[in-house]
PDB file of C-alpha atoms in Angstrom:
ATOM      1  CA  UNK A  27     -79.261 -58.996  95.300  1.00  0.00           C
ATOM      2  CA  UNK A  28     -77.946 -62.157  96.735  1.00  0.00           C
ATOM      3  CA  UNK A  29     -74.321 -62.879  97.397  1.00  0.00           C
ATOM      4  CA  UNK A  30     -74.332 -65.621  94.809  1.00  0.00           C
ATOM      5  CA  UNK A  31     -75.556 -63.219  92.056  1.00  0.00           C
ATOM      6  CA  UNK A  32     -73.008 -60.632  93.112  1.00  0.00           C
ATOM      7  CA  UNK A  33     -70.139 -63.145  92.857  1.00  0.00           C
ATOM      8  CA  UNK A  34     -71.338 -64.331  89.416  1.00  0.00           C
ATOM      9  CA  UNK A  35     -71.571 -60.745  88.170  1.00  0.00           C
ATOM     10  CA  UNK A  36     -68.068 -60.035  89.486  1.00  0.00           C
ATOM     11  CA  UNK A  37     -66.620 -63.130  87.786  1.00  0.00           C
ATOM     12  CA  UNK A  38     -68.285 -62.207  84.466  1.00  0.00           C
ATOM     13  CA  UNK A  39     -66.938 -58.653  84.768  1.00  0.00           C
ATOM     14  CA  UNK A  40     -63.392 -59.933  85.476  1.00  0.00           C
ATOM     15  CA  UNK A  41     -63.561 -62.351  82.505  1.00  0.00           C
ATOM     16  CA  UNK A  42     -64.735 -59.516  80.249  1.00  0.00           C
ATOM     17  CA  UNK A  43     -61.891 -57.266  81.465  1.00  0.00           C
ATOM     18  CA  UNK A  44     -59.346 -60.016  80.850  1.00  0.00           C
ATOM     19  CA  UNK A  45     -60.699 -60.672  77.322  1.00  0.00           C
ATOM     20  CA  UNK A  46     -60.740 -56.934  76.551  1.00  0.00           C
ATOM     21  CA  UNK A  47     -57.129 -56.582  77.820  1.00  0.00           C
ATOM     22  CA  UNK A  48     -55.995 -59.538  75.701  1.00  0.00           C
ATOM     23  CA  UNK A  49     -57.713 -58.071  72.631  1.00  0.00           C
ATOM     24  CA  UNK A  50     -56.033 -54.683  73.119  1.00  0.00           C
ATOM     25  CA  UNK A  51     -52.608 -56.124  73.921  1.00  0.00           C
ATOM     26  CA  UNK A  52     -52.374 -58.731  71.149  1.00  0.00           C
ATOM     27  CA  UNK A  53     -54.680 -57.704  68.319  1.00  0.00           C
ATOM     28  CA  UNK A  54     -54.428 -53.915  68.271  1.00  0.00           C
ATOM     29  CA  UNK A  55     -50.625 -53.965  68.505  1.00  0.00           C
ATOM     30  CA  UNK A  56     -50.460 -56.506  65.648  1.00  0.00           C
ATOM     31  CA  UNK A  57     -52.586 -54.273  63.402  1.00  0.00           C
ATOM     32  CA  UNK A  58     -50.263 -51.354  64.019  1.00  0.00           C
ATOM     33  CA  UNK A  59     -47.226 -53.488  63.110  1.00  0.00           C
ATOM     34  CA  UNK A  60     -48.828 -54.588  59.849  1.00  0.00           C
ATOM     35  CA  UNK A  61     -49.575 -50.988  58.886  1.00  0.00           C
ATOM     36  CA  UNK A  62     -45.986 -49.936  59.536  1.00  0.00           C
ATOM     37  CA  UNK A  63     -44.684 -52.910  57.491  1.00  0.00           C
ATOM     38  CA  UNK A  64     -46.793 -51.880  54.510  1.00  0.00           C
ATOM     39  CA  UNK A  65     -45.404 -48.352  54.751  1.00  0.00           C
ATOM     40  CA  UNK A  66     -41.926 -49.825  54.545  1.00  0.00           C
ATOM     41  CA  UNK A  67     -42.852 -51.612  51.325  1.00  0.00           C
ATOM     42  CA  UNK A  68     -44.343 -48.419  49.884  1.00  0.00           C
ATOM     43  CA  UNK A  69     -41.292 -46.403  50.913  1.00  0.00           C
ATOM     44  CA  UNK A  70     -39.112 -48.892  49.015  1.00  0.00           C
ATOM     45  CA  UNK A  71     -40.718 -47.512  45.777  1.00  0.00           C
ATOM     46  CA  UNK A  72     -42.432 -50.849  44.965  1.00  0.00           C
ATOM     47  CA  UNK A  73     -39.400 -51.890  42.913  1.00  0.00           C
ATOM     48  CA  UNK A  74     -39.407 -55.381  41.395  1.00  0.00           C
ATOM     49  CA  UNK A  75     -36.158 -56.855  40.055  1.00  0.00           C
ATOM     50  CA  UNK A  76     -35.723 -59.399  37.218  1.00  0.00           C
ATOM     51  CA  UNK A  77     -39.405 -59.602  36.313  1.00  0.00           C
ATOM     52  CA  UNK A  78     -40.798 -62.206  33.880  1.00  0.00           C
ATOM     53  CA  UNK A  79     -44.390 -62.943  32.792  1.00  0.00           C
ATOM     54  CA  UNK A  80     -45.398 -65.783  30.478  1.00  0.00           C
ATOM     55  CA  UNK A  81     -48.894 -66.091  28.962  1.00  0.00           C
ATOM     56  CA  UNK A  82     -50.274 -68.801  26.685  1.00  0.00           C
ATOM     57  CA  UNK A  83     -53.766 -68.487  25.193  1.00  0.00           C
ATOM     58  CA  UNK A  84     -56.214 -71.210  24.074  1.00  0.00           C
ATOM     59  CA  UNK A  85     -54.826 -71.259  20.498  1.00  0.00           C
ATOM     60  CA  UNK A  86     -51.296 -71.957  21.757  1.00  0.00           C
ATOM     61  CA  UNK A  87     -49.983 -68.427  21.171  1.00  0.00           C
ATOM     62  CA  UNK A  88     -47.307 -67.428  23.646  1.00  0.00           C
ATOM     63  CA  UNK A  89     -46.247 -64.026  25.011  1.00  0.00           C
ATOM     64  CA  UNK A  90     -43.269 -63.595  27.321  1.00  0.00           C
ATOM     65  CA  UNK A  91     -42.267 -60.219  28.719  1.00  0.00           C
ATOM     66  CA  UNK A  92     -39.268 -59.680  30.951  1.00  0.00           C
ATOM     67  CA  UNK A  93     -37.435 -56.690  32.343  1.00  0.00           C
ATOM     68  CA  UNK A  94     -34.476 -55.795  34.514  1.00  0.00           C
ATOM     69  CA  UNK A  95     -36.708 -53.888  36.925  1.00  0.00           C
ATOM     70  CA  UNK A  96     -40.181 -52.492  37.328  1.00  0.00           C
ATOM     71  CA  UNK A  97     -42.710 -51.066  39.716  1.00  0.00           C
ATOM     72  CA  UNK A  98     -46.465 -50.954  40.158  1.00  0.00           C
ATOM     73  CA  UNK A  99     -48.082 -47.852  38.666  1.00  0.00           C
ATOM     74  CA  UNK A 100     -49.377 -45.342  41.184  1.00  0.00           C
ATOM     75  CA  UNK A 101     -52.488 -44.783  39.008  1.00  0.00           C
ATOM     76  CA  UNK A 102     -53.482 -48.441  38.456  1.00  0.00           C
ATOM     77  CA  UNK A 103     -52.302 -51.483  40.437  1.00  0.00           C
ATOM     78  CA  UNK A 104     -52.733 -53.720  37.344  1.00  0.00           C
ATOM     79  CA  UNK A 105     -50.174 -51.704  35.346  1.00  0.00           C
ATOM     80  CA  UNK A 106     -46.461 -52.370  35.748  1.00  0.00           C
ATOM     81  CA  UNK A 107     -43.891 -49.782  34.645  1.00  0.00           C
ATOM     82  CA  UNK A 108     -40.952 -51.826  33.336  1.00  0.00           C
ATOM     83  CA  UNK A 109     -37.355 -50.862  32.487  1.00  0.00           C
ATOM     84  CA  UNK A 110     -34.997 -52.543  29.978  1.00  0.00           C
ATOM     85  CA  UNK A 111     -37.776 -54.640  28.479  1.00  0.00           C
ATOM     86  CA  UNK A 112     -37.825 -57.643  26.138  1.00  0.00           C
ATOM     87  CA  UNK A 113     -41.086 -58.991  24.757  1.00  0.00           C
ATOM     88  CA  UNK A 114     -41.266 -62.224  22.746  1.00  0.00           C
ATOM     89  CA  UNK A 115     -44.458 -63.057  20.846  1.00  0.00           C
ATOM     90  CA  UNK A 116     -44.903 -66.508  19.346  1.00  0.00           C
ATOM     91  CA  UNK A 117     -48.071 -66.831  17.290  1.00  0.00           C
ATOM     92  CA  UNK A 118     -48.845 -70.473  16.499  1.00  0.00           C
ATOM     93  CA  UNK A 119     -47.101 -71.761  13.328  1.00  0.00           C
ATOM     94  CA  UNK A 120     -45.025 -68.568  12.819  1.00  0.00           C
ATOM     95  CA  UNK A 121     -41.616 -67.255  13.809  1.00  0.00           C
ATOM     96  CA  UNK A 122     -40.987 -65.250  16.961  1.00  0.00           C
ATOM     97  CA  UNK A 123     -41.456 -61.499  17.072  1.00  0.00           C
ATOM     98  CA  UNK A 124     -39.018 -59.817  19.446  1.00  0.00           C
ATOM     99  CA  UNK A 125     -39.627 -56.344  20.872  1.00  0.00           C
ATOM    100  CA  UNK A 126     -37.007 -54.404  22.835  1.00  0.00           C
ATOM    101  CA  UNK A 127     -37.450 -51.031  24.572  1.00  0.00           C
ATOM    102  CA  UNK A 128     -36.111 -48.926  27.413  1.00  0.00           C
ATOM    103  CA  UNK A 129     -39.531 -48.610  29.098  1.00  0.00           C
ATOM    104  CA  UNK A 130     -42.905 -50.377  28.849  1.00  0.00           C
ATOM    105  CA  UNK A 131     -46.274 -50.246  30.569  1.00  0.00           C
ATOM    106  CA  UNK A 132     -47.649 -53.778  30.954  1.00  0.00           C
ATOM    107  CA  UNK A 133     -51.258 -54.540  31.924  1.00  0.00           C
ATOM    108  CA  UNK A 134     -51.276 -57.752  33.978  1.00  0.00           C
ATOM    109  CA  UNK A 135     -54.972 -58.387  33.218  1.00  0.00           C
ATOM    110  CA  UNK A 136     -55.267 -57.751  29.441  1.00  0.00           C
ATOM    111  CA  UNK A 137     -51.547 -58.283  28.617  1.00  0.00           C
ATOM    112  CA  UNK A 138     -51.682 -55.074  26.530  1.00  0.00           C
ATOM    113  CA  UNK A 139     -48.243 -53.504  26.477  1.00  0.00           C
ATOM    114  CA  UNK A 140     -47.098 -50.019  25.503  1.00  0.00           C
ATOM    115  CA  UNK A 141     -43.373 -50.059  24.675  1.00  0.00           C
ATOM    116  CA  UNK A 142     -41.603 -46.705  24.365  1.00  0.00           C
ATOM    117  CA  UNK A 143     -38.139 -45.113  24.208  1.00  0.00           C
ATOM    118  CA  UNK A 144     -35.761 -46.819  21.775  1.00  0.00           C
ATOM    119  CA  UNK A 145     -38.241 -49.426  20.560  1.00  0.00           C
ATOM    120  CA  UNK A 146     -37.002 -52.134  18.199  1.00  0.00           C
ATOM    121  CA  UNK A 147     -39.136 -54.910  16.706  1.00  0.00           C
ATOM    122  CA  UNK A 148     -37.482 -57.774  14.801  1.00  0.00           C
ATOM    123  CA  UNK A 149     -39.107 -60.568  12.820  1.00  0.00           C
ATOM    124  CA  UNK A 150     -37.767 -62.871  10.048  1.00  0.00           C
ATOM    125  CA  UNK A 151     -35.156 -60.488   8.609  1.00  0.00           C
ATOM    126  CA  UNK A 152     -37.286 -57.378   9.212  1.00  0.00           C
ATOM    127  CA  UNK A 153     -36.606 -54.712  11.825  1.00  0.00           C
ATOM    128  CA  UNK A 154     -38.581 -51.642  12.841  1.00  0.00           C
ATOM    129  CA  UNK A 155     -37.197 -48.909  15.058  1.00  0.00           C
ATOM    130  CA  UNK A 156     -39.554 -46.307  16.541  1.00  0.00           C
ATOM    131  CA  UNK A 157     -40.388 -44.196  19.570  1.00  0.00           C
ATOM    132  CA  UNK A 158     -43.597 -46.014  20.505  1.00  0.00           C
ATOM    133  CA  UNK A 159     -45.246 -49.424  20.000  1.00  0.00           C
ATOM    134  CA  UNK A 160     -48.601 -50.559  21.403  1.00  0.00           C
ATOM    135  CA  UNK A 161     -49.494 -54.245  21.402  1.00  0.00           C
ATOM    136  CA  UNK A 162     -53.093 -55.363  21.916  1.00  0.00           C
ATOM    137  CA  UNK A 163     -52.597 -59.026  22.805  1.00  0.00           C
ATOM    138  CA  UNK A 164     -56.255 -60.080  22.760  1.00  0.00           C
ATOM    139  CA  UNK A 165     -56.858 -58.652  19.251  1.00  0.00           C
ATOM    140  CA  UNK A 166     -53.356 -59.760  18.161  1.00  0.00           C
ATOM    141  CA  UNK A 167     -52.343 -56.455  16.599  1.00  0.00           C
ATOM    142  CA  UNK A 168     -49.505 -53.972  16.958  1.00  0.00           C
ATOM    143  CA  UNK A 169     -49.512 -50.230  16.271  1.00  0.00           C
ATOM    144  CA  UNK A 170     -46.117 -48.588  15.835  1.00  0.00           C
ATOM    145  CA  UNK A 171     -45.685 -44.820  15.607  1.00  0.00           C
ATOM    146  CA  UNK A 172     -43.266 -41.884  15.713  1.00  0.00           C
ATOM    147  CA  UNK A 173     -39.957 -41.823  13.850  1.00  0.00           C
ATOM    148  CA  UNK A 174     -40.371 -45.238  12.242  1.00  0.00           C
ATOM    149  CA  UNK A 175     -37.446 -46.746  10.361  1.00  0.00           C
ATOM    150  CA  UNK A 176     -38.275 -50.071   8.721  1.00  0.00           C
ATOM    151  CA  UNK A 177     -35.467 -52.221   7.311  1.00  0.00           C
ATOM    152  CA  UNK A 178     -36.090 -55.470   5.529  1.00  0.00           C
ATOM    153  CA  UNK A 179     -34.298 -57.456   2.882  1.00  0.00           C
ATOM    154  CA  UNK A 180     -33.187 -54.831   0.345  1.00  0.00           C
ATOM    155  CA  UNK A 181     -35.226 -51.822   1.408  1.00  0.00           C
ATOM    156  CA  UNK A 182     -35.615 -49.117   3.996  1.00  0.00           C
ATOM    157  CA  UNK A 183     -38.836 -47.194   4.740  1.00  0.00           C
ATOM    158  CA  UNK A 184     -39.457 -44.040   6.765  1.00  0.00           C
ATOM    159  CA  UNK A 185     -43.062 -43.562   7.947  1.00  0.00           C
ATOM    160  CA  UNK A 186     -45.330 -42.246  10.708  1.00  0.00           C
ATOM    161  CA  UNK A 187     -47.445 -45.355  11.387  1.00  0.00           C
ATOM    162  CA  UNK A 188     -47.256 -49.124  10.978  1.00  0.00           C
ATOM    163  CA  UNK A 189     -50.145 -51.423  11.838  1.00  0.00           C
ATOM    164  CA  UNK A 190     -49.475 -55.169  11.997  1.00  0.00           C
ATOM    165  CA  UNK A 191     -52.004 -57.990  12.322  1.00  0.00           C
ATOM    166  CA  UNK A 192     -50.037 -60.688  14.162  1.00  0.00           C
ATOM    167  CA  UNK A 193     -52.168 -63.569  12.866  1.00  0.00           C
ATOM    168  CA  UNK A 194     -52.354 -62.722   9.142  1.00  0.00           C
ATOM    169  CA  UNK A 195     -49.010 -60.807   9.133  1.00  0.00           C
ATOM    170  CA  UNK A 196     -50.754 -58.095   7.068  1.00  0.00           C
ATOM    171  CA  UNK A 197     -49.053 -54.722   7.576  1.00  0.00           C
ATOM    172  CA  UNK A 198     -50.191 -51.227   6.761  1.00  0.00           C
ATOM    173  CA  UNK A 199     -47.512 -48.512   6.513  1.00  0.00           C
ATOM    174  CA  UNK A 200     -48.526 -44.871   6.090  1.00  0.00           C
ATOM    175  CA  UNK A 201     -48.026 -41.207   6.949  1.00  0.00           C
ATOM    176  CA  UNK A 202     -50.430 -39.351   9.230  1.00  0.00           C
ATOM    177  CA  UNK A 203     -50.410 -36.277   7.011  1.00  0.00           C
ATOM    178  CA  UNK A 204     -51.884 -37.370   3.654  1.00  0.00           C
ATOM    179  CA  UNK A 205     -49.735 -34.714   1.917  1.00  0.00           C
ATOM    180  CA  UNK A 206     -46.540 -36.559   2.932  1.00  0.00           C
ATOM    181  CA  UNK A 207     -45.426 -39.827   1.354  1.00  0.00           C
ATOM    182  CA  UNK A 208     -43.690 -42.830   2.867  1.00  0.00           C
ATOM    183  CA  UNK A 209     -39.987 -42.575   1.984  1.00  0.00           C
ATOM    184  CA  UNK A 210     -38.551 -45.716   0.412  1.00  0.00           C
ATOM    185  CA  UNK A 211     -34.904 -46.624  -0.307  1.00  0.00           C
ATOM    186  CA  UNK A 212     -34.331 -49.761  -2.376  1.00  0.00           C
ATOM    187  CA  UNK A 213     -30.917 -51.419  -2.473  1.00  0.00           C
ATOM    188  CA  UNK A 214     -29.824 -53.636  -5.318  1.00  0.00           C
ATOM    189  CA  UNK A 215     -27.025 -56.145  -4.697  1.00  0.00           C
ATOM    190  CA  UNK A 216     -26.105 -54.422  -1.437  1.00  0.00           C
ATOM    191  CA  UNK A 217     -25.757 -50.911  -2.893  1.00  0.00           C
ATOM    192  CA  UNK A 218     -28.081 -48.066  -3.898  1.00  0.00           C
TER     193      UNK A 218
END
């Protein structure tokens, strides 16, 4: 081997060592810092404060959901577990439907929302209290269940299930056990 080839090989080897050292010093240390930062975020319990989502579909229907706090579900990153929740549904050419609950699971992709614990739905002089309410936003329907108390105008109903079509406003109120009947209290002039 000639001296010239030996010098060229040495220079190439030194350049490769310098590049390898730079890669290890700058890039590998950066990757380790990023990993430790993400652990800090995870350790903070993924808590989100004062959350608000607003969705408007092609027909002009609007759905706003907001909460005091929330976090990303450990089972599915598209599900948010929300606390102290308010949902407002505005179907085109109708009044607002307001839903309140202590907790809700909100799907960021489908907008489906499961409200539970102290659920209250209000709409045009009607109110429904229950333990659980599931809203399918794409199909525009709501299913309410468990310990339902419906109050509207001059009546009060106790039932197991209420199904509401948000577009037609058609409601179906029934008991799960066919042997039981929906309990109805009618008030006349403010008294029974």
